[in-house]
PDB file of C-alpha atoms and ligand atoms in Angstrom:
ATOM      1  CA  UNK A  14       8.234 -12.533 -10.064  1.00  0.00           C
ATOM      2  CA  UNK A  15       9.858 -12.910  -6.255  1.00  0.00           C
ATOM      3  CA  UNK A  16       7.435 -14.586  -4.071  1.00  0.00           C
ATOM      4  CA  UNK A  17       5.688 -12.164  -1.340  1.00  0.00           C
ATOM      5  CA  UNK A  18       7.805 -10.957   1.581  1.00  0.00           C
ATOM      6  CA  UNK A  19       6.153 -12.858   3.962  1.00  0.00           C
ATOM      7  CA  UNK A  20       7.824 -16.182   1.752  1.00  0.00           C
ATOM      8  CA  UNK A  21      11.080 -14.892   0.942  1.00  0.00           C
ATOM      9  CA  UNK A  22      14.609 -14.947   3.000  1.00  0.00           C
ATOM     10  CA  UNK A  23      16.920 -12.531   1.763  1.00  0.00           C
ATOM     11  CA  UNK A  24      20.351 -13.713   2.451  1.00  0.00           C
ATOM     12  CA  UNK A  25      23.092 -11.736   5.044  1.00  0.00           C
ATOM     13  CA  UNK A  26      24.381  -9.343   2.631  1.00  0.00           C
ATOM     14  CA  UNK A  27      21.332  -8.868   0.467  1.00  0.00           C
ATOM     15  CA  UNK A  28      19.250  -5.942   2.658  1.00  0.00           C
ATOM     16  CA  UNK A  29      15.981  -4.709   1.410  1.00  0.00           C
ATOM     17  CA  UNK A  30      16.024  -1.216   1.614  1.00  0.00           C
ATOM     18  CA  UNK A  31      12.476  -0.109   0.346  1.00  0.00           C
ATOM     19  CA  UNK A  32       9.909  -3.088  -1.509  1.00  0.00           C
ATOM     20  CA  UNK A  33      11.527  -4.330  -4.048  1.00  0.00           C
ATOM     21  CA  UNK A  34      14.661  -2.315  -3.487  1.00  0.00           C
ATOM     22  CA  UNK A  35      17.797  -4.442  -2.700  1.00  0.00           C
ATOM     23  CA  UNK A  36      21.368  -3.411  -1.846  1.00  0.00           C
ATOM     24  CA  UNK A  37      23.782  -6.825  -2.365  1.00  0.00           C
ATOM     25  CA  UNK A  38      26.788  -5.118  -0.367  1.00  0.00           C
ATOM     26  CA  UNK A  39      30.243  -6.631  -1.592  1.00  0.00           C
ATOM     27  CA  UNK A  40      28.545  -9.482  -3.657  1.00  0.00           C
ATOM     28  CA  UNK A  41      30.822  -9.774  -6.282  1.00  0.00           C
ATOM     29  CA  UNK A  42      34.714  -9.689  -7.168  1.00  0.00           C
ATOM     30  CA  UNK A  43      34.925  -7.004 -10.063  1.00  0.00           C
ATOM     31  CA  UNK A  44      38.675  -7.783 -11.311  1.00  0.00           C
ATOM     32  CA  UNK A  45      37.327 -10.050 -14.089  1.00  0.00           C
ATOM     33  CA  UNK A  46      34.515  -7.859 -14.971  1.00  0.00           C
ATOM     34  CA  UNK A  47      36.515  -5.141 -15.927  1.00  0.00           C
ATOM     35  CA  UNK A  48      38.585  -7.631 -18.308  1.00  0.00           C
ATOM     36  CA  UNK A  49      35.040  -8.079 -19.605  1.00  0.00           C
ATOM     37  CA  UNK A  50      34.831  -4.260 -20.214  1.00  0.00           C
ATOM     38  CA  UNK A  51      37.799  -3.555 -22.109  1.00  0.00           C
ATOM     39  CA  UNK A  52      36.936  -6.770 -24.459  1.00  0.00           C
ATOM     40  CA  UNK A  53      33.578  -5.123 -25.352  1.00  0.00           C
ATOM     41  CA  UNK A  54      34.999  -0.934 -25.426  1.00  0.00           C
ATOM     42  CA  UNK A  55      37.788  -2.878 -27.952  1.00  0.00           C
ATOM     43  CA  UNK A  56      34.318  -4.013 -29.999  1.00  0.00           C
ATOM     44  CA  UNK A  57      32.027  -0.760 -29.127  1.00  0.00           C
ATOM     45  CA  UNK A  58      34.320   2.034 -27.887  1.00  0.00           C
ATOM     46  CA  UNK A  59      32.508   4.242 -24.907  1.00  0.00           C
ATOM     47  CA  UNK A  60      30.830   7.295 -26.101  1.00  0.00           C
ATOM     48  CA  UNK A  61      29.347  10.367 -24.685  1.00  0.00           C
ATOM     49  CA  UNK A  62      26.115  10.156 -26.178  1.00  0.00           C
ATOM     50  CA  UNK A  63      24.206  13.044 -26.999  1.00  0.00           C
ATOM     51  CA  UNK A  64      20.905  13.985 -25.303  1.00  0.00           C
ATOM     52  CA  UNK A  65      17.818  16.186 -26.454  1.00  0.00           C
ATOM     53  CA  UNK A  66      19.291  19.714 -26.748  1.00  0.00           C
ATOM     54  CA  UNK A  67      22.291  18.483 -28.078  1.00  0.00           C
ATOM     55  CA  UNK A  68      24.495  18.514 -25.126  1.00  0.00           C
ATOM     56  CA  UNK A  69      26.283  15.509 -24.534  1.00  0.00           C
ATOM     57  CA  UNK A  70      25.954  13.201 -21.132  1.00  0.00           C
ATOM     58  CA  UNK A  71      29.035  12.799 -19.226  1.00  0.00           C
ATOM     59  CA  UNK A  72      28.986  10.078 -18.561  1.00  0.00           C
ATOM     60  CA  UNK A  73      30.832   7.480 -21.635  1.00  0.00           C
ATOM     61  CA  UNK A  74      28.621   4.734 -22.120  1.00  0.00           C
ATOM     62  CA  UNK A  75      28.198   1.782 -24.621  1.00  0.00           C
ATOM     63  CA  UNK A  76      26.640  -1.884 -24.484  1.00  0.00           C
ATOM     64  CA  UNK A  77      26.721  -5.288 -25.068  1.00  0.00           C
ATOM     65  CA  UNK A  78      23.746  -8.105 -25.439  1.00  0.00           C
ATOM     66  CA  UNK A  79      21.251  -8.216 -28.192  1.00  0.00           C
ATOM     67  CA  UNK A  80      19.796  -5.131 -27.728  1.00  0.00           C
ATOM     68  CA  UNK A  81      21.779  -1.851 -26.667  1.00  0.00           C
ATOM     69  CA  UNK A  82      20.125   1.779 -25.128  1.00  0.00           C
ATOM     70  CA  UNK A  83      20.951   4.710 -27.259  1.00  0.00           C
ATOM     71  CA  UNK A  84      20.903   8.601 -27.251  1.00  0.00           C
ATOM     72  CA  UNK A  85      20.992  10.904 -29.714  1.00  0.00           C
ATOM     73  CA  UNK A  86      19.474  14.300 -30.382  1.00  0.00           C
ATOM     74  CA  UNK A  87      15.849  12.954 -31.301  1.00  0.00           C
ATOM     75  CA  UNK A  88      15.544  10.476 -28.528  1.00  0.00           C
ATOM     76  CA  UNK A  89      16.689   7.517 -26.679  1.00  0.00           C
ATOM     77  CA  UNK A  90      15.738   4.129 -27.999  1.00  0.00           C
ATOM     78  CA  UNK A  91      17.026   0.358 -28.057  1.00  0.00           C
ATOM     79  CA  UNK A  92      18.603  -0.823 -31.085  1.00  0.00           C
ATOM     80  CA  UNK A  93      20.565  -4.298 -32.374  1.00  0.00           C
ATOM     81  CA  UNK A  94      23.503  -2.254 -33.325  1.00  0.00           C
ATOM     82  CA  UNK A  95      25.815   0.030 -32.004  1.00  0.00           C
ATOM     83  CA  UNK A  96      25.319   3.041 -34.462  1.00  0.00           C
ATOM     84  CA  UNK A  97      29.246   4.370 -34.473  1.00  0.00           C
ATOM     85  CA  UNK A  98      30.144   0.678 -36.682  1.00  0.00           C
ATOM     86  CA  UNK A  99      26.206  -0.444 -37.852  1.00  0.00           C
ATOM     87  CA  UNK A 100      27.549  -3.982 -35.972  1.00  0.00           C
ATOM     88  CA  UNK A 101      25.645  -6.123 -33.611  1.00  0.00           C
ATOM     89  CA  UNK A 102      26.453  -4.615 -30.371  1.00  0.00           C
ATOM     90  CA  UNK A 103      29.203  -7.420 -29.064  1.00  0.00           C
ATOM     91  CA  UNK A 104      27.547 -10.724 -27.402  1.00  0.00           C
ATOM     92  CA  UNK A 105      26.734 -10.490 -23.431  1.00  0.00           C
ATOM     93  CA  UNK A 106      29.675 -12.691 -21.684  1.00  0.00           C
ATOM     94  CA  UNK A 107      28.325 -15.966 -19.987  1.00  0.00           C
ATOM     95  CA  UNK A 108      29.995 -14.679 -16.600  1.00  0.00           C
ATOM     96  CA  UNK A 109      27.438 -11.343 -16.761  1.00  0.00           C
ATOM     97  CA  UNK A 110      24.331 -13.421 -17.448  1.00  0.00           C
ATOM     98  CA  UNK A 111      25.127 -15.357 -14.367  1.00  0.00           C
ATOM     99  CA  UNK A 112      26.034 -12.689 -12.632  1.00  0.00           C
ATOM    100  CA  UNK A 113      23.159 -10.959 -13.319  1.00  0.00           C
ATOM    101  CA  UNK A 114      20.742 -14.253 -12.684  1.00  0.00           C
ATOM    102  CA  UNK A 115      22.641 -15.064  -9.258  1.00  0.00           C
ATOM    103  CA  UNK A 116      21.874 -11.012  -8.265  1.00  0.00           C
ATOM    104  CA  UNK A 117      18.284 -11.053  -9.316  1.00  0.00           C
ATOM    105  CA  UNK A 118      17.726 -14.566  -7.330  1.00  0.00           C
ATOM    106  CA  UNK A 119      19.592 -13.964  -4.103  1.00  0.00           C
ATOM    107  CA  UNK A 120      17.084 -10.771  -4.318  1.00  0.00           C
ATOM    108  CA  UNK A 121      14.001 -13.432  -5.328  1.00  0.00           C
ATOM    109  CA  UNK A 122      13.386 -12.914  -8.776  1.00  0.00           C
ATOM    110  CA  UNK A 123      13.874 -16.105 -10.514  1.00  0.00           C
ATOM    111  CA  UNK A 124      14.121 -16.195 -14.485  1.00  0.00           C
ATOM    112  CA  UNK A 125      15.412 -12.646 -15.162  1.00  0.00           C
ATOM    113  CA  UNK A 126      16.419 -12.934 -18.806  1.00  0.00           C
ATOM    114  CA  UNK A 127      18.289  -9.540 -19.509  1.00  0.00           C
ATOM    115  CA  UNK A 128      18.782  -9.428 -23.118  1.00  0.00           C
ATOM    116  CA  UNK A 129      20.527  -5.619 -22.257  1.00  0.00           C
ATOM    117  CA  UNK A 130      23.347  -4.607 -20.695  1.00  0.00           C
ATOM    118  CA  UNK A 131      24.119  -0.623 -20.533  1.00  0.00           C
ATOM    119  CA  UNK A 132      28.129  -0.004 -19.752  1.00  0.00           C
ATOM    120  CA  UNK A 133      28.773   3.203 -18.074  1.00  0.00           C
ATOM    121  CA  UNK A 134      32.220   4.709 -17.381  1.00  0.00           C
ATOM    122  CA  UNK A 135      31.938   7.681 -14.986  1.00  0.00           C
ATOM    123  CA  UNK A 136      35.522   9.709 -14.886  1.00  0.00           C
ATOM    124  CA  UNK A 137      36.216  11.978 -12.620  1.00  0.00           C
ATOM    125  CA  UNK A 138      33.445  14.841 -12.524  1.00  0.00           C
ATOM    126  CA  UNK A 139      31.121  12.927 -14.318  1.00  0.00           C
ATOM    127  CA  UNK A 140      27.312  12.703 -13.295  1.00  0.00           C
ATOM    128  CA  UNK A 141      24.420  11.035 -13.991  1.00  0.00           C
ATOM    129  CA  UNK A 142      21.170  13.115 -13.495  1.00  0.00           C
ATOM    130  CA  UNK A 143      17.724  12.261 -11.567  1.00  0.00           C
ATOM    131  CA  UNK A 144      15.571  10.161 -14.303  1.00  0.00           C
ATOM    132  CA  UNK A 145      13.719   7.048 -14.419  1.00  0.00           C
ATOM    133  CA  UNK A 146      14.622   3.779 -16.670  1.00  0.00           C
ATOM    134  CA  UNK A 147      11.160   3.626 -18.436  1.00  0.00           C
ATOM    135  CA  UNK A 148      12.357   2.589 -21.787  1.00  0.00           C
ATOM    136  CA  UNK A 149      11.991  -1.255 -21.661  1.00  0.00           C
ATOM    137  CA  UNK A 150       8.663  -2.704 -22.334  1.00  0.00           C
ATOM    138  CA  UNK A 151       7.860  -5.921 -19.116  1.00  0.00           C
ATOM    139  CA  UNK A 152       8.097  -3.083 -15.943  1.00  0.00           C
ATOM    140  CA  UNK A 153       7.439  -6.506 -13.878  1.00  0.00           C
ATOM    141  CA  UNK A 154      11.056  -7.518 -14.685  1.00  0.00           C
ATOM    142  CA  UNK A 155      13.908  -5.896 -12.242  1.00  0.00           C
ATOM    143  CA  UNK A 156      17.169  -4.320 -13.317  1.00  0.00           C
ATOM    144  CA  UNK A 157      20.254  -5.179 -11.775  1.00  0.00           C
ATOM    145  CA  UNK A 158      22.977  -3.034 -11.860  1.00  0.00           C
ATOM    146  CA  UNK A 159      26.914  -3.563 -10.676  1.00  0.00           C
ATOM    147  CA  UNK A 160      29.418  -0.826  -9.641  1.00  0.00           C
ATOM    148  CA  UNK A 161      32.779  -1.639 -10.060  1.00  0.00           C
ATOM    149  CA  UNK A 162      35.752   0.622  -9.148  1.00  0.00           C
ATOM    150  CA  UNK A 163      35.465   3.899  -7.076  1.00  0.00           C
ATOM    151  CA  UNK A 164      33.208   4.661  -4.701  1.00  0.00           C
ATOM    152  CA  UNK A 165      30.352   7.193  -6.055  1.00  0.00           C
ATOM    153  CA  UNK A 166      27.046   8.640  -4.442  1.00  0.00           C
ATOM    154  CA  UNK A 167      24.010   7.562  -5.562  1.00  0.00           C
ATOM    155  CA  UNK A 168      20.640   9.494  -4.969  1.00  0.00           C
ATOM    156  CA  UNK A 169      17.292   7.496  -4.926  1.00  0.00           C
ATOM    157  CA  UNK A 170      13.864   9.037  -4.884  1.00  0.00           C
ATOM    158  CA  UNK A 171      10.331   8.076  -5.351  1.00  0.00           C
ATOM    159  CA  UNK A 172       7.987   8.057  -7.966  1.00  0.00           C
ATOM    160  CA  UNK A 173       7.522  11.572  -8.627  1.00  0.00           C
ATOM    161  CA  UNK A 174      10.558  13.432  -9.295  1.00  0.00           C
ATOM    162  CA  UNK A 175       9.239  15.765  -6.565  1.00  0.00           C
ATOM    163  CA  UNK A 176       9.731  13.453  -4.005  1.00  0.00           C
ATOM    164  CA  UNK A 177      12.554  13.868  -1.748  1.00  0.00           C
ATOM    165  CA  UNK A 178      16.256  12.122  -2.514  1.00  0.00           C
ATOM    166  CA  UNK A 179      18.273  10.091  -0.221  1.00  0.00           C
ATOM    167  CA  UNK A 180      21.564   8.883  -0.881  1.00  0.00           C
ATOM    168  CA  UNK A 181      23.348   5.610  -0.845  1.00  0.00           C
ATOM    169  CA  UNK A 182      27.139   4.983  -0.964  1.00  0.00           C
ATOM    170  CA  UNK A 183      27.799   2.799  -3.403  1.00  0.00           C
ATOM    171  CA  UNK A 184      31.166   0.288  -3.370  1.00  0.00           C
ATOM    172  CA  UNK A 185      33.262  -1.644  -5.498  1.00  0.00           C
ATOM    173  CA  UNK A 186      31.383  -4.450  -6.086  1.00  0.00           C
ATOM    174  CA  UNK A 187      27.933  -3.603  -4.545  1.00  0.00           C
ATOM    175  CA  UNK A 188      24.889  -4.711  -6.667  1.00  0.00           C
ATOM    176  CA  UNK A 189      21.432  -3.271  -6.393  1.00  0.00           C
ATOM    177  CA  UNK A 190      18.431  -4.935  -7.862  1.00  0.00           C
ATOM    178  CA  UNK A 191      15.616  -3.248  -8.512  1.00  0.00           C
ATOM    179  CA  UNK A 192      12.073  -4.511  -8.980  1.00  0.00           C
ATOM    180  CA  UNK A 193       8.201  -4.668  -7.990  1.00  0.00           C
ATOM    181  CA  UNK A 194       6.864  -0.675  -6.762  1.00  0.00           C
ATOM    182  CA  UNK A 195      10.726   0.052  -6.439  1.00  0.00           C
ATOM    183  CA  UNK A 196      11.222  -0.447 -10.277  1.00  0.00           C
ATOM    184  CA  UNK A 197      10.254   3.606 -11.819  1.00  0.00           C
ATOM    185  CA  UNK A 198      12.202   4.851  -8.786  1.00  0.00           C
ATOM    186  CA  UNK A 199      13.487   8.543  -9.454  1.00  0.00           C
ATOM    187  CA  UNK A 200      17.788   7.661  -9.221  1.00  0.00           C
ATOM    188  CA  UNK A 201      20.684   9.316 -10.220  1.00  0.00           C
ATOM    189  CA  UNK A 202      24.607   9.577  -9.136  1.00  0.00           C
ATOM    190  CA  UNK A 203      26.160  12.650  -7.606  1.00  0.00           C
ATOM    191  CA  UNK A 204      29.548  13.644  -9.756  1.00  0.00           C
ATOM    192  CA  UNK A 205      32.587  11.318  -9.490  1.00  0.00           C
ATOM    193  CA  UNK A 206      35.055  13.221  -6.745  1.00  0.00           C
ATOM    194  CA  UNK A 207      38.335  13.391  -7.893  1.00  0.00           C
ATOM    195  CA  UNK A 208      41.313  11.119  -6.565  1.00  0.00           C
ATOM    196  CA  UNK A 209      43.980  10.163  -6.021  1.00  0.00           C
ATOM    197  CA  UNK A 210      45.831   7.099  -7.526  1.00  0.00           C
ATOM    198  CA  UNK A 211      43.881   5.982 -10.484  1.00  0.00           C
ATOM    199  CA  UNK A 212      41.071   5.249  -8.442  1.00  0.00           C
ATOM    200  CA  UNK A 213      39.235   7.948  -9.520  1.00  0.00           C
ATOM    201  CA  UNK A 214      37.509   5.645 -12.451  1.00  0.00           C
ATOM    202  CA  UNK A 215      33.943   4.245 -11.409  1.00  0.00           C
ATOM    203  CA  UNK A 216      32.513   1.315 -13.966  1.00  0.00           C
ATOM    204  CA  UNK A 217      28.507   0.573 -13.732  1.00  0.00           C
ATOM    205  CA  UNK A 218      26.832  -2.194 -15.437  1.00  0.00           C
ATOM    206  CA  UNK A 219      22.930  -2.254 -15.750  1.00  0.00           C
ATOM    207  CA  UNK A 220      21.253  -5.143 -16.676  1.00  0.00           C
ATOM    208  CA  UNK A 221      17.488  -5.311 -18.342  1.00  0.00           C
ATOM    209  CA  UNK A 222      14.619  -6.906 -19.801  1.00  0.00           C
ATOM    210  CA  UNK A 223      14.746  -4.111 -22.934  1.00  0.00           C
ATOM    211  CA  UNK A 224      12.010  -5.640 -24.973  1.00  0.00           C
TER     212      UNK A 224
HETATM  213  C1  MD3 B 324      16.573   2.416  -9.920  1.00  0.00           C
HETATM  214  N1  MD3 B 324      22.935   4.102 -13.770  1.00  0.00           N
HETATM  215  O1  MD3 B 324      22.236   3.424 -16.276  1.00  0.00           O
HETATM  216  S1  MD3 B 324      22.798   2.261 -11.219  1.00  0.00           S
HETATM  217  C2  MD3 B 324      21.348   3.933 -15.567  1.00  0.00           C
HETATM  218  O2  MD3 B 324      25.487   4.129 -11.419  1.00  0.00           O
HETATM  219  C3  MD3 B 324      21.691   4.358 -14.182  1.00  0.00           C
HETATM  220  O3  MD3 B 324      25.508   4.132 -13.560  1.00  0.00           O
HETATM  221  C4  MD3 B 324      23.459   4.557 -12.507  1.00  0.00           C
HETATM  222  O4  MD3 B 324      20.873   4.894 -13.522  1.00  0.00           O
HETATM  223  C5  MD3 B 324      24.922   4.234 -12.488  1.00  0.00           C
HETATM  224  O5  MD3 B 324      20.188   4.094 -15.946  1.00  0.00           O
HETATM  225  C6  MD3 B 324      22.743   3.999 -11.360  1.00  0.00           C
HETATM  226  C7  MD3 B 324      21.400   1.983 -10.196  1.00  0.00           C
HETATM  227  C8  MD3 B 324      20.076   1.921 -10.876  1.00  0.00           C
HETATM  228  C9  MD3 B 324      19.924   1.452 -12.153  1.00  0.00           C
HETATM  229  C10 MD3 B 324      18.664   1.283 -12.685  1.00  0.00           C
HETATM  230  C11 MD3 B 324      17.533   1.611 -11.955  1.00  0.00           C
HETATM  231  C12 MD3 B 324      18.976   2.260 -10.159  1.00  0.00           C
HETATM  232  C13 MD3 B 324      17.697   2.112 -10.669  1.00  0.00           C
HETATM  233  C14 MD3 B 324      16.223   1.432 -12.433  1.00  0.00           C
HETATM  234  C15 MD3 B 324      15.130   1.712 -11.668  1.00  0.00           C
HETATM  235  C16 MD3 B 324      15.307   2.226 -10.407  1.00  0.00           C
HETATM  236 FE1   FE B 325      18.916   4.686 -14.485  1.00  0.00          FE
END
């Protein structure tokens, strides 16, 4: 757990933007990470996994660590393997487990052990409806999560979805880290605009304690 406020010196780019809420503008150089990316889609292809009702999100997602979120029409759950191949979802790189460790430190929690990553490729149009991440069982360890590519809005609440939604430009780059009362935030992304250039491809990475 990050020592209390009163203790802890966030570094320049690392801005606390509600308790337990940080915004790490810039912290990262993505160019590697999306090498990363195509290594594990090459392993676990992205999917549009289906949702209760039977639509399908539009978001493509898939995973990599030991244990991997999935949707189908019955529920979402975590699960060892990726159910397209019934193989171990592929290993969590070395350079995302620091990653992830340097994020969740700079925003003072020591010893987060993600042992989940959740890969989400947004394309051009693509959304992610208001929700909360409630699935993973220690709500006293953060998530971390990395957006790599084109810019996207991203909506953040409180913790009734009947709170009110502000919104947050996220960057190439940017990592959030969310933890303490900040952690069953209401969130979401507004669709992808298109653009021009190829840049119209945004990449998320969200790391968690799962179980
Ligand atoms: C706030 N992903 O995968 S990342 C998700 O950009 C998800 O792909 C979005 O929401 C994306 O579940 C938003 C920011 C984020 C991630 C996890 C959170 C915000 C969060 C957990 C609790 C509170
Ligand atoms: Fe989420």
């Amino acid at each position: 757990m990050r020592p209390p406020s009163s203790l802890f010196e966030p570094q320049a780019n690392c801005i606390e933007l509600a308790e337990g809420f940080f915004w790490l503008s810039a912290f990262v150089d993505t160019a590697p990470l999306l090498a990363q990316i195509d290594l594990i889609a090459a392993q676990a292809a992205f999917r549009h996994m289906q949702v209760s009702g039977g639509k399908h999100m539009s978001v493509a997602m898939t995973n990599c660590g030991p244990w991997g979120w999935t949707s189908s029409s019955s529920g979402y759950r975590y699960t060892h393997t990726d159910p397209l191949t019934d193989r171990p979802w592929p290993a969590m790189p070395d350079s995302f487990m620091a990653l992830a460790q340097n994020a969740a430190a700079t925003a003072g929690f020591e010893n987060f052990e993600p042992d989940a990553c959740l890969v989400n490729r947004y394309d051009s149009g693509a959304a992610l409806g208001v929700h909360q991440d409630r699935d993973e069982q220690d709500l006293g360890q953060p998530i971390v999560s990395v957006s790599i590519g084109a810019a996207a809005t991203f909506q953040v609440g409180g913790l009734k979805r009947s709170e009110p939604l502000r919104t947050l430009p996220l960057h190439d780059g940017d990592v959030l880290v969310w933890g303490g009362p900040s952690r069953l935030r209401f969130h979401g992304l507004k669709a992808l605009k298109p653009m021009a250039g190829g840049l119209d491809t945004r990449h998320n990475l969200t790391f968690r304690k799962a179980k």
